Short mmCIF file of C-alpha atoms and ligand atoms in Angstrom, two decimals:
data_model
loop_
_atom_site.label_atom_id
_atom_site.label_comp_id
_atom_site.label_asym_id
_atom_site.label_seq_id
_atom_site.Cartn_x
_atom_site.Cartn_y
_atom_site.Cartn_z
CA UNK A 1 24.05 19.59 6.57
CA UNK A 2 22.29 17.92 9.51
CA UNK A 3 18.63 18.12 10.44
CA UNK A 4 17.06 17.22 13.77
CA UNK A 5 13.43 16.72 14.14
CA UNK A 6 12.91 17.15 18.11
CA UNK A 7 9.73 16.85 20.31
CA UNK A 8 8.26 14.15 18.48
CA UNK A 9 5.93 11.31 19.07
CA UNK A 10 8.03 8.47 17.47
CA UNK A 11 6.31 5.74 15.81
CA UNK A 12 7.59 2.20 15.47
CA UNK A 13 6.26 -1.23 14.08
CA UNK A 14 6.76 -2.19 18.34
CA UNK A 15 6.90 0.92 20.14
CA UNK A 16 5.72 4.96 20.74
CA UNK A 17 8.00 7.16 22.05
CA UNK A 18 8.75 10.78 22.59
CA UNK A 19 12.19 12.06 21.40
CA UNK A 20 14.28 12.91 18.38
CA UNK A 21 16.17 12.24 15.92
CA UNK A 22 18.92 13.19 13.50
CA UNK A 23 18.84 13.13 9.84
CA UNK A 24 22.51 13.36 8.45
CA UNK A 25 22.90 12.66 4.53
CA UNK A 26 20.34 10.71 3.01
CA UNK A 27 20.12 8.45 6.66
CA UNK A 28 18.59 8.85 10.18
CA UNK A 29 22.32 9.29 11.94
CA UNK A 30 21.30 9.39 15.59
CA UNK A 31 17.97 8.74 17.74
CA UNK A 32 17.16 10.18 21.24
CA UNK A 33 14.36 10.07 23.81
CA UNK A 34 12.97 12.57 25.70
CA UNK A 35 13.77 12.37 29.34
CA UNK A 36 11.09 10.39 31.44
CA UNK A 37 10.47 8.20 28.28
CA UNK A 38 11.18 4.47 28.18
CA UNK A 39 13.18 3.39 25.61
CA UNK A 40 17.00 1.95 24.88
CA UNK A 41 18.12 5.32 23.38
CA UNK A 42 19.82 7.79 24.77
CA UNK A 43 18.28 10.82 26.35
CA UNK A 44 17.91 13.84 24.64
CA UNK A 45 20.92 16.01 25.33
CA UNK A 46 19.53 19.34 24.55
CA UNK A 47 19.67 21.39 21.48
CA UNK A 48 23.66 22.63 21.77
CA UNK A 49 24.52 19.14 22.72
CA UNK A 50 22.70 17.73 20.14
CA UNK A 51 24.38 19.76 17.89
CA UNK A 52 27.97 19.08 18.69
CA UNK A 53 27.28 14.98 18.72
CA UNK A 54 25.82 15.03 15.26
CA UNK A 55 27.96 17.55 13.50
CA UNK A 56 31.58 17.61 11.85
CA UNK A 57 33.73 20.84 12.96
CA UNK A 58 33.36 22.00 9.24
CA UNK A 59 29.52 21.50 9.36
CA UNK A 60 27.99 24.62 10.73
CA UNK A 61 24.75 24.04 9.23
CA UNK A 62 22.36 22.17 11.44
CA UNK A 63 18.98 23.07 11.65
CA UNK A 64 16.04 22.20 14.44
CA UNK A 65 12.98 21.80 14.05
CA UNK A 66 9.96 21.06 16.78
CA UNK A 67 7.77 18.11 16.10
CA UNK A 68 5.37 18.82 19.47
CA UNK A 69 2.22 16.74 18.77
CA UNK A 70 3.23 15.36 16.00
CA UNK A 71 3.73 11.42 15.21
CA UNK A 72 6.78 10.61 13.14
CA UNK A 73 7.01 7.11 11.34
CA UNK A 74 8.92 5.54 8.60
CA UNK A 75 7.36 6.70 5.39
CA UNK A 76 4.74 4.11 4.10
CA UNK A 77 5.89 1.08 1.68
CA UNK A 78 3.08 0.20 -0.84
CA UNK A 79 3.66 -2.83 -1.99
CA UNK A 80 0.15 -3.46 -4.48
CA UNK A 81 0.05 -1.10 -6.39
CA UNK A 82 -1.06 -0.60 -10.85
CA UNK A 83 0.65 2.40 -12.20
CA UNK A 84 -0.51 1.29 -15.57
CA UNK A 85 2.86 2.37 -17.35
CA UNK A 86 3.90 0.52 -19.72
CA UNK A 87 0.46 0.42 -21.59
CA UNK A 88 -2.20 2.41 -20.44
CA UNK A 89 -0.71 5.50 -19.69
CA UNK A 90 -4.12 7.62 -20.73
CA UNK A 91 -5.03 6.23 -17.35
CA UNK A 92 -1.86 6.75 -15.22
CA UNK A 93 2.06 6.63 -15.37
CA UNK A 94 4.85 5.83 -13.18
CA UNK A 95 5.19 9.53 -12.52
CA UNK A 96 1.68 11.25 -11.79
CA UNK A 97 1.10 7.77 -9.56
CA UNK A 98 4.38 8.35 -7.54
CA UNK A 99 3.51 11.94 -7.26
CA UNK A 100 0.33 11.32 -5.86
CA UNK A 101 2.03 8.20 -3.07
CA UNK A 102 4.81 10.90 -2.20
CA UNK A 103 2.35 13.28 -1.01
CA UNK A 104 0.23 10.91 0.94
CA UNK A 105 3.13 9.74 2.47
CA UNK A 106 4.07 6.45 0.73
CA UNK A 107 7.96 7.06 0.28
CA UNK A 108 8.08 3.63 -1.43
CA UNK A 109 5.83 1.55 -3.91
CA UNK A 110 6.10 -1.96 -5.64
CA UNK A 111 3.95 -2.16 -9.23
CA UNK A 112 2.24 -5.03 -9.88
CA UNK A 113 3.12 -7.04 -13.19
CA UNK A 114 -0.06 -6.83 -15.36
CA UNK A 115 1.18 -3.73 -18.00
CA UNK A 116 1.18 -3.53 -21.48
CA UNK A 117 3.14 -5.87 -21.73
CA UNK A 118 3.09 -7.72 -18.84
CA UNK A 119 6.37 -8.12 -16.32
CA UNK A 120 6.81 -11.82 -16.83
CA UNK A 121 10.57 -12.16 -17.89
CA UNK A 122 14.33 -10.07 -17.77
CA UNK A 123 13.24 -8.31 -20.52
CA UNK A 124 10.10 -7.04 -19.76
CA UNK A 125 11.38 -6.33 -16.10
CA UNK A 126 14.30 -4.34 -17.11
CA UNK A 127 12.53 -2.85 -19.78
CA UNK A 128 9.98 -0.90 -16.92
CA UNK A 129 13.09 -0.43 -14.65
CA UNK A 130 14.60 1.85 -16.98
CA UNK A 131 11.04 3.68 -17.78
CA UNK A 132 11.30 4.67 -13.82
CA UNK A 133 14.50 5.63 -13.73
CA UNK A 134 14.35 9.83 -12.74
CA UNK A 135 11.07 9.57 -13.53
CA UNK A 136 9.36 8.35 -10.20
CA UNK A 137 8.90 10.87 -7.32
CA UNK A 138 8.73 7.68 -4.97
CA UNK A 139 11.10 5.36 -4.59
CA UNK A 140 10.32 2.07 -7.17
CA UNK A 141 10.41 -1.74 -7.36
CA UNK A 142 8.41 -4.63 -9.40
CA UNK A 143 6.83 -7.55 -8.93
CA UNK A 144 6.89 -10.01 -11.57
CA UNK A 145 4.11 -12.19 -13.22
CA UNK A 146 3.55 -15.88 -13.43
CA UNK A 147 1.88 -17.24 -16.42
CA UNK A 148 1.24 -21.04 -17.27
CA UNK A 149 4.65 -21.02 -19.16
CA UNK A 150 7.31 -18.97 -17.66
CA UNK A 151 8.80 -20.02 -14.07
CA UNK A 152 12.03 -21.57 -15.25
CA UNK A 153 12.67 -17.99 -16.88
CA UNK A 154 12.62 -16.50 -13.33
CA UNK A 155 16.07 -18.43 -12.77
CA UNK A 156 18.14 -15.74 -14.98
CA UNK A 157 17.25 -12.58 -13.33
CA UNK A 158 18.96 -10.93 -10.48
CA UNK A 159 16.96 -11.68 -7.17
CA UNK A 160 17.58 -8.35 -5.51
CA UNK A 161 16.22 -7.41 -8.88
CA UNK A 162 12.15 -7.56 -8.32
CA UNK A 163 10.00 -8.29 -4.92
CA UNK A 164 7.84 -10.65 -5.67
CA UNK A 165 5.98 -13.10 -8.23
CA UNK A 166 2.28 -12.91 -8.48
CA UNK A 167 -0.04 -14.91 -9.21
CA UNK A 168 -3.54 -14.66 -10.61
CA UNK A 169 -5.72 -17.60 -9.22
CA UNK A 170 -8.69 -18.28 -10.91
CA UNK A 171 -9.30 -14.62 -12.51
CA UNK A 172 -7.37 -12.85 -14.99
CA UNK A 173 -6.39 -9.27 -15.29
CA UNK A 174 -3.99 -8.73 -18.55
CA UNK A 175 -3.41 -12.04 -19.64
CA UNK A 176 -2.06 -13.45 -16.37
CA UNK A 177 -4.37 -16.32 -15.52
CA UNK A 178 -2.42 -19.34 -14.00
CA UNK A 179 -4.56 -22.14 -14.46
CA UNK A 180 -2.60 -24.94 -15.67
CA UNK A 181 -2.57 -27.65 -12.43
CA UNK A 182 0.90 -28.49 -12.86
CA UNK A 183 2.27 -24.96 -13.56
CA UNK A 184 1.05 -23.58 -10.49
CA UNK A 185 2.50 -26.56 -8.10
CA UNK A 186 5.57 -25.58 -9.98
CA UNK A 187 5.38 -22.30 -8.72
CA UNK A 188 4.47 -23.09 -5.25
CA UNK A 189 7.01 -25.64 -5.09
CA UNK A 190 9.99 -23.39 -6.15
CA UNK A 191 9.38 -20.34 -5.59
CA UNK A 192 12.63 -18.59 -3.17
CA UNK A 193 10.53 -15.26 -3.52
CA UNK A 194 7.34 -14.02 -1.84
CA UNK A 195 4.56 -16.00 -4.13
CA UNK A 196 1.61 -13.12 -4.21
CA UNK A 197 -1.99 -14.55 -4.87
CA UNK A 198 -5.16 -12.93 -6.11
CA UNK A 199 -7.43 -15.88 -5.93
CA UNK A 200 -10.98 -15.43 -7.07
CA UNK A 201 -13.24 -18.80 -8.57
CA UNK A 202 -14.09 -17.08 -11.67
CA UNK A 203 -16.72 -20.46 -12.29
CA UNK A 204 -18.61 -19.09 -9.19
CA UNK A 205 -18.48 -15.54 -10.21
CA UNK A 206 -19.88 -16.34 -13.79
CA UNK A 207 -22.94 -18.25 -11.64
CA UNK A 208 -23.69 -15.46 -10.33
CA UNK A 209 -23.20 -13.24 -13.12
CA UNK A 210 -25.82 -15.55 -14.66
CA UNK A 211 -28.18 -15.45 -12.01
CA UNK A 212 -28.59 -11.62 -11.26
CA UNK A 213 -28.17 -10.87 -15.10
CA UNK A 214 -31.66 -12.88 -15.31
CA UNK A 215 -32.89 -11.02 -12.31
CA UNK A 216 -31.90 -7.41 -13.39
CA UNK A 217 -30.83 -7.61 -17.58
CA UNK A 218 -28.11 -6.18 -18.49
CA UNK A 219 -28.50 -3.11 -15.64
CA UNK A 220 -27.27 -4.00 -12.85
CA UNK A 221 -27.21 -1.82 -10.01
CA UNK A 222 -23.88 -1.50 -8.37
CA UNK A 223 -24.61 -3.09 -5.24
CA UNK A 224 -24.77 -6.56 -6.82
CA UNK A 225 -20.99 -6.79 -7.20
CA UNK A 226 -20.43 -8.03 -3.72
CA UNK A 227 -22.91 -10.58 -4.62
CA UNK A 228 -21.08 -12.04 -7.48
CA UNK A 229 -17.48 -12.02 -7.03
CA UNK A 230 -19.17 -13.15 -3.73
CA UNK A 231 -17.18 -13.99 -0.48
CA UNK A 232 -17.29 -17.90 -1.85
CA UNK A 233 -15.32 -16.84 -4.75
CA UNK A 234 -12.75 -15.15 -2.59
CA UNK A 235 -12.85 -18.56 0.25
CA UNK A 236 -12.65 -21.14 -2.37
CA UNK A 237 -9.73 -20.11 -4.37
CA UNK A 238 -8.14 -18.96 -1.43
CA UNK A 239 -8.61 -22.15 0.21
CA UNK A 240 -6.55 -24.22 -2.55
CA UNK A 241 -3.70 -21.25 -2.40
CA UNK A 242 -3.37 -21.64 1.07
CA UNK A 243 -3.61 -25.86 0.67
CA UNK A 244 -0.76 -25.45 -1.74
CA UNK A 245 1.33 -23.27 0.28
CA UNK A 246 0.67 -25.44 2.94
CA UNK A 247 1.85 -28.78 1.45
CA UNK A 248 5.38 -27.11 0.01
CA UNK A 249 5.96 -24.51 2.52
CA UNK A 250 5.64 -21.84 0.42
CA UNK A 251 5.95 -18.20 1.61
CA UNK A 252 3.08 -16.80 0.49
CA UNK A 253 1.32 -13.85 0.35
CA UNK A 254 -2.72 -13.75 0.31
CA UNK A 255 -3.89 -10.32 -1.75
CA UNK A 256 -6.44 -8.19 -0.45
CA UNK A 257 -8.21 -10.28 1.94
CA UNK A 258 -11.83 -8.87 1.92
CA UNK A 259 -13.86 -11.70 3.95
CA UNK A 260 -13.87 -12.33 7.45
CA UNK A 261 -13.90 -16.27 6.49
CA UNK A 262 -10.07 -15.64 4.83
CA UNK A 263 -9.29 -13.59 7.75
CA UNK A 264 -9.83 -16.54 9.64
CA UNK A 265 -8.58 -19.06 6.94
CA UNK A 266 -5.24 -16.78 7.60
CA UNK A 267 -4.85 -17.03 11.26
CA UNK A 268 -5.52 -20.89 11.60
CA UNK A 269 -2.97 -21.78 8.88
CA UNK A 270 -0.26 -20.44 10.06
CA UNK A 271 -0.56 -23.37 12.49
CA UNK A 272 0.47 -25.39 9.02
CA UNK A 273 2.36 -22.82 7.02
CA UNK A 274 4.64 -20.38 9.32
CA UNK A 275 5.52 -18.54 5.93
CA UNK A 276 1.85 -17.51 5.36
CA UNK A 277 1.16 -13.26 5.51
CA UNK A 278 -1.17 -11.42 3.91
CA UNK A 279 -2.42 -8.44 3.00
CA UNK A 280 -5.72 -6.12 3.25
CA UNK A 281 -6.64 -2.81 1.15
CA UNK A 282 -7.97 0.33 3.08
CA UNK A 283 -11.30 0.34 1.09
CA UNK A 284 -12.12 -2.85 3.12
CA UNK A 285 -11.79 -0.98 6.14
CA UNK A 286 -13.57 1.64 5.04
CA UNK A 287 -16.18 1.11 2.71
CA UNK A 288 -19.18 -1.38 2.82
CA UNK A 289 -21.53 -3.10 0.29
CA UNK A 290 -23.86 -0.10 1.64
CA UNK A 291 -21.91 2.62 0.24
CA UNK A 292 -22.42 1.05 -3.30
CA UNK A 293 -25.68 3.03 -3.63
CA UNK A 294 -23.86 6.40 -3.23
CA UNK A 295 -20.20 5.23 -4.50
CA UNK A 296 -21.18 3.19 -7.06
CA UNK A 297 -18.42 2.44 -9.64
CA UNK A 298 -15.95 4.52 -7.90
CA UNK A 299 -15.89 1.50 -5.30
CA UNK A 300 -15.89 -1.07 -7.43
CA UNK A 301 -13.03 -3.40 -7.31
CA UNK A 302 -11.88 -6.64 -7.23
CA UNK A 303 -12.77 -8.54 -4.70
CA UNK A 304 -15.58 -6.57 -4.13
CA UNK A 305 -15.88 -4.48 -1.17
CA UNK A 306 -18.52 -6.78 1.28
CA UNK A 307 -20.21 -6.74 4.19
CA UNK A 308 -20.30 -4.30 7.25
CA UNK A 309 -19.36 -7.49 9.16
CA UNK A 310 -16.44 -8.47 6.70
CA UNK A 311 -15.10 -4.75 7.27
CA UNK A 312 -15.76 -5.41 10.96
CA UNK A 313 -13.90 -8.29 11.18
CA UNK A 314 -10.56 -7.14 9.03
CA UNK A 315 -10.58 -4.29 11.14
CA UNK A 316 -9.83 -7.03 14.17
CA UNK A 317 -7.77 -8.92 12.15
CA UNK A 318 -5.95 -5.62 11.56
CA UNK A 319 -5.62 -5.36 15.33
CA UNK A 320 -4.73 -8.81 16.39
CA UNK A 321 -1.82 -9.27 14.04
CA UNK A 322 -3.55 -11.42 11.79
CA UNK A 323 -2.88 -8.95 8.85
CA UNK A 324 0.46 -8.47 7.92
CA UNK A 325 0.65 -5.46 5.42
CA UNK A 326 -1.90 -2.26 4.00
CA UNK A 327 -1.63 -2.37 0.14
CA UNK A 328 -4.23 0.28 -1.16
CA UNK A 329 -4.34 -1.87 -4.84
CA UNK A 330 -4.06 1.43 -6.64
CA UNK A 331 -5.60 0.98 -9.68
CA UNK A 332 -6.80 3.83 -11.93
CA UNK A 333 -9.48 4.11 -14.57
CA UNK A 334 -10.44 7.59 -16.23
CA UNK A 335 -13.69 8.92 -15.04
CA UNK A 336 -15.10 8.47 -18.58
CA UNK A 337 -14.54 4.53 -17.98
CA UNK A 338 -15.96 4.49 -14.36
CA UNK A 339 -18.68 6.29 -15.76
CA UNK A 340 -20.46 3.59 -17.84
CA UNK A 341 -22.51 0.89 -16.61
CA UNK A 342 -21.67 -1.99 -14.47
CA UNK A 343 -21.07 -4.87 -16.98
CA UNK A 344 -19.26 -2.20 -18.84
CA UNK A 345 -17.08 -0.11 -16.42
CA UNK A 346 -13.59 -1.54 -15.39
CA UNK A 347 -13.05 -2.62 -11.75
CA UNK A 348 -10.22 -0.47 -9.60
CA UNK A 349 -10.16 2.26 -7.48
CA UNK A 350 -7.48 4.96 -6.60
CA UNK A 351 -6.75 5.32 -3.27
CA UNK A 352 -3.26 5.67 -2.24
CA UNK A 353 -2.72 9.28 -1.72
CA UNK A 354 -5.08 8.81 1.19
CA UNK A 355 -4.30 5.34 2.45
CA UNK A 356 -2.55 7.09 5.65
CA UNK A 357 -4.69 8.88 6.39
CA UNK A 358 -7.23 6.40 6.22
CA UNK A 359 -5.41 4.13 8.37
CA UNK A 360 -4.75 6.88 10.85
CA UNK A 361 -8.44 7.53 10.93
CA UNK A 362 -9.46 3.61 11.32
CA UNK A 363 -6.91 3.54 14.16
CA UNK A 364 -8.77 6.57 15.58
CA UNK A 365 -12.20 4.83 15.93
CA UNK A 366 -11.06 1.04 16.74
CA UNK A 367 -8.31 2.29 19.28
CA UNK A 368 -5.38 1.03 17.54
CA UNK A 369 -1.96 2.28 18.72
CA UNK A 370 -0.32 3.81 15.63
CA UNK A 371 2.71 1.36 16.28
CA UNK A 372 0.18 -1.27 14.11
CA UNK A 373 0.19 1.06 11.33
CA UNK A 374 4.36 1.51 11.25
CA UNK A 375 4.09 -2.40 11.00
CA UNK A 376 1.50 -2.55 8.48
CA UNK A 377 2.28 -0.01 5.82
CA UNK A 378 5.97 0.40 6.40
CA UNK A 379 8.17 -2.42 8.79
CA UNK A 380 6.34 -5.86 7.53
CA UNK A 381 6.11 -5.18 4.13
CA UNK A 382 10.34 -3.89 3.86
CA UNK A 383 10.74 -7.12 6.03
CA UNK A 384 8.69 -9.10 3.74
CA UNK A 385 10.32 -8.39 0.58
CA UNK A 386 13.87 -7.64 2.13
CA UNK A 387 13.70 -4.12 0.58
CA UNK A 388 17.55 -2.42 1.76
CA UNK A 389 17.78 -0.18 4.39
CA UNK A 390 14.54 1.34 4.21
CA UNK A 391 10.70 1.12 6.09
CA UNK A 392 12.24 1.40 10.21
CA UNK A 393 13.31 3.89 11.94
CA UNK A 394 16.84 3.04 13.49
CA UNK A 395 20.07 4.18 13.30
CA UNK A 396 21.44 4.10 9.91
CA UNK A 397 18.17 3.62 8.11
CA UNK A 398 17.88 5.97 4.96
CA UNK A 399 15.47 8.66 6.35
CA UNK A 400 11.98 8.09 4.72
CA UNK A 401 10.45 9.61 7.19
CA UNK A 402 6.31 10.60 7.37
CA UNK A 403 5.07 13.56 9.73
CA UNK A 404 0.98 13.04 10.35
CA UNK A 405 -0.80 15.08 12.74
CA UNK A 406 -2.58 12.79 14.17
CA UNK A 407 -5.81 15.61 15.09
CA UNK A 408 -6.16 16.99 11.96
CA UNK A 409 -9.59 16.54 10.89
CA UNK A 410 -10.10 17.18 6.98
CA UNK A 411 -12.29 16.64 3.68
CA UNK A 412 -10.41 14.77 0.91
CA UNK A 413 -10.43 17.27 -1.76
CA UNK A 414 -11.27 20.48 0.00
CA UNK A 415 -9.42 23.46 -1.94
CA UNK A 416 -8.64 25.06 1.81
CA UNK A 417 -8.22 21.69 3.54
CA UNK A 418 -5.26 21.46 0.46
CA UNK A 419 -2.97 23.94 1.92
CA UNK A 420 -2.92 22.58 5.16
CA UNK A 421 -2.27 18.22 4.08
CA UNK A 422 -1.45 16.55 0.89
CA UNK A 423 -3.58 13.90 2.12
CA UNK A 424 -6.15 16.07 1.26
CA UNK A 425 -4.93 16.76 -2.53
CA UNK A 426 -5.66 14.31 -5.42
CA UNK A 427 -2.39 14.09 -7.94
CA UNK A 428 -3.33 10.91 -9.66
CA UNK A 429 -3.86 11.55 -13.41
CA UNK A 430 -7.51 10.46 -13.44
CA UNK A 431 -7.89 12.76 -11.37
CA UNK A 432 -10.70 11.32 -8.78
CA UNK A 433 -10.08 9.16 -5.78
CA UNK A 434 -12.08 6.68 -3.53
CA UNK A 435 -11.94 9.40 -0.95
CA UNK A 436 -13.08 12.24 -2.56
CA UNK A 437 -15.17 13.75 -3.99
CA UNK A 438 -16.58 11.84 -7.23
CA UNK A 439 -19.64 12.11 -10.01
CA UNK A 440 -22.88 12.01 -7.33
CA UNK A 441 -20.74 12.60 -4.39
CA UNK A 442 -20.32 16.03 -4.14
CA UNK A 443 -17.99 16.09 -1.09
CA UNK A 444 -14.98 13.82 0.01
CA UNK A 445 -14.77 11.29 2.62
CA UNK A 446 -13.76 13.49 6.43
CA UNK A 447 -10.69 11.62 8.13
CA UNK A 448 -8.43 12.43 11.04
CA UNK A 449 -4.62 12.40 10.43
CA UNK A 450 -3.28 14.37 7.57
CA UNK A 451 0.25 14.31 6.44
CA UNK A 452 2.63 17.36 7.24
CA UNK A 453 5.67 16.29 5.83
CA UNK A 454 7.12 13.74 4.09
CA UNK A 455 11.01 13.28 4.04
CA UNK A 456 12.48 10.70 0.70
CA UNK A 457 16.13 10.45 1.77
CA UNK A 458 17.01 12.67 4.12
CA UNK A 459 15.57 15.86 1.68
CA UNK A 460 12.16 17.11 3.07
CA UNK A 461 9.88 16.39 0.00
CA UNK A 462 6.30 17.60 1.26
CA UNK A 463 5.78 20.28 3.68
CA UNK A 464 1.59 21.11 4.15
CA UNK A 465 0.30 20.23 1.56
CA UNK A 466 3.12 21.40 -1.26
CA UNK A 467 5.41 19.28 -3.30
CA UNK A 468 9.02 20.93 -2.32
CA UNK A 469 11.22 18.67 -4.98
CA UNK A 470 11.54 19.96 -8.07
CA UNK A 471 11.83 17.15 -9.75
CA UNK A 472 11.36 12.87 -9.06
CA UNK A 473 14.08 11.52 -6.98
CA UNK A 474 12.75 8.02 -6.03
CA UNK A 475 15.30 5.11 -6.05
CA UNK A 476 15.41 1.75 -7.38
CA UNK A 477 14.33 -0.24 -4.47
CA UNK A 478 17.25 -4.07 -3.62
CA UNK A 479 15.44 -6.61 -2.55
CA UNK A 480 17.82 -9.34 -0.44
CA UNK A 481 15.02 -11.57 -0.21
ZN1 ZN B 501 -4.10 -5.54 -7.60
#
């Protein structure tokens, strides 16, 4: 059976066009323009036609459907995200998380290493590959983790086998902390795969700490976490990653950029290092250290979320290339946890059943063609990593497709706002998001650009708001990078 979306405004990482295309199997068999629109394809040949170049003699069954308004991209490739399985599955598991990325229109995720127990060797990596297997609704792949001690194990697993290797600079989450001198040139040095860095000075951030614990006690409001895992702490560590990479050529990839000053850091050393990329979250485009007061814990992550002019200045660096991929850093906690104090609550926020739509609505207000966000969220990141046949539209691609209208105004977590976009659902198991609504914040965040549809190999998945699979049918992602 053959499907052909028609009418639509097609959304590359270069390029907007109107036309169509044809989804035939589990790939996108045949793309056409409409006629009057530039672009190499053919033109669109009208339905009948259309039907008789796509279809076998015994395939009757072809259906149309009309896209008009809509924007059609390559479904979104998340490649930072914490599902928490193995470990911690009170807070999330591979399958609620994938759930919630299908229907916001992330056909494709990549789960960072710090589990219970960590992904830092062939055991540990196979050992979570066969936990996803049927069980994600997304399709899956892993990064794995660099400790002090393990790089020369990296040498006996299959390449196509996991994206990336990542490495914690200067601040730990689960046990991951590289800071052995001659360890991490190791890494740096040999590294064939994408070397991933969160890089925070955690002797800067315990100043602070110091200081602002002797200012407030042990209450501190919210809004001091920008203040002490500060932009310094981000610059600094930052600074010797990029050094590093620098001196070996290493193809690295910065984490979560939150500071204008990395931003820039980014864009002048690629005049050194033609292998650096990096990466920003949406909840530094979107939030501020001004919403602390009213989002308090449910924006607190690491880095922290910083200034108005930080978010200013990512959103440019969004614009002018100098960011290379959207990873949302999905990272659950249970509202009980985000509930307690600030010394006491766990940093993370969940976000990536709305990360489109986010985007879509940042690219609203700053004017950014849409063809930035097929690059961001779906074309840099598959090219980054090498992921197989997925994250462009082209001939041949397997047909993750997204379907956003791109005027739909809606409140994250409005029942009736529900039935008409998943991006306006929250599946994750903790139930809460950034977006929505949250303990003190009675209503969600508004954005423009809810998903209609999502397609996960040529089967339409998500149709307005309702899951349509009955059951997970994400595939192992190949990396040939
Ligand atoms: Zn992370």
């Amino acid at each position: 059976m053959a499907r052909v979306l028609k009418n639509a405004r097609i959304v590359t990482g270069h390029s907007e066009f109107r036309g169509a295309l044809a989804i035939c199997g589990d790939r996108i068999g045949k793309i056409w323009r409409n006629s009057g629109t530039e672009e190499g394809c053919p033109e669109w040949p009208g339905d009948e036609k259309a039907v008789a170049e796509i279809s076998q003699p015994w395939d009757k069954d072809v259906s149309i459907s009309d896209l008009h308004g809509l924007v059609l991209m390559a479904g979104a490739i998340d490649s930072h995200v914490h599902f928490r399985e193995p470990g911690m599955t009170a807070k999330a598991d591979l399958e609620s998380e994938s759930k919630a990325a299908l229907l916001g229109g992330v056909t494709s995720f990549i789960d960072m290493p710090n589990t219970k127990p960590a992904t830092t060797d062939k055991e540990t990596l196979e050992a979570k590959l066969s936990l996803s297997e049927g069980r994600c609704w997304a399709n899956y792949g892993f990064h794995l983790g660099a400790t002090n001690a393990n790089q020369g194990h990296f040498e006996e697993i299959d390449p196509h086998s996991y994206a990336g290797v990542k490495v914690f600079l200067g601040s730990s989450t689960g046990g991951l902390l590289v800071d052995d001198a001659s360890a991490l040139r190791n890494i740096f040095r040999t590294s064939g795969k994408e070397v991933l860095i969160h890089s925070e000075d955690n002797d800067v951030i315990a100043k602070n700490l110091a200081r602002y614990r002797a200012e407030y006690g042990d209450e501190l409001p919210f809004r001091v976490h920008p203040l002490i895992r500060s932009a310094e702490a981000c610059s600094l560590m930052s600074r010797k990653a990029l050094d590093l990479a620098a001196e070996y050529g290493t193809r690295l990839h910065l984490l979560h950029v939150s500071t204008a000053i990395e931003a820039q850091m980014v864009k002048d050393g690629r005049k050194e290092n033609p292998y650096l990329t990096c990466e920003t979250s949406p909840n530094y485009l979107w939030f501020s250290e001004r919403d602390y007061d009213r989002m308090g814990a449910f924006i607190k992550c690491n880095p922290a979320v910083k200034q108005p002019s930080d978010r200013a200045a990512l959103r440019r660096a969004v614009k002018d290339g100098t960011i290379d991929t959207i990873g949302t850093d999905h990272a659950p906690h249970l509202i009980s946890e985000k509930m307690k104090s600030y010394l006491s609550c766990p940093s993370g926020v969940c976000s990536i059943q709305q990360s489109l739509a986010v985007m879509m609505s940042v690219a609203g207000e700053e004017g950014l063609p849409y063809s930035r966000i097929a690059a961001l969220m779906s074309e840099n990141p598959a090219s980054l990593f090498g992921i197989r046949d997925r994250g462009f539209i082209a001939e041949g691609a397997i047909a993750d497709l997204v379907v956003i209208d791109p005027e739909m105004d809606f409140t994250v977590g409005d029942e009736k706002d529900m039935w008409r976009t998943s991006s306006a659902r929250i599946d994750s198991k903790c139930g809460w998001s950034a977006y929505g609504p949250v303990p003190g914040k009675m209503t969600g965040e508004r954005l423009r650009g809810g998903v209609r549809q999502v397609w996960l190999g040529g089967v339409k998945a998500v149709e307005d708001g309702r899951l349509l699979l009955g059951e997970p049918s994400g595939k192992r992602l190949i990396f040939d990078r």
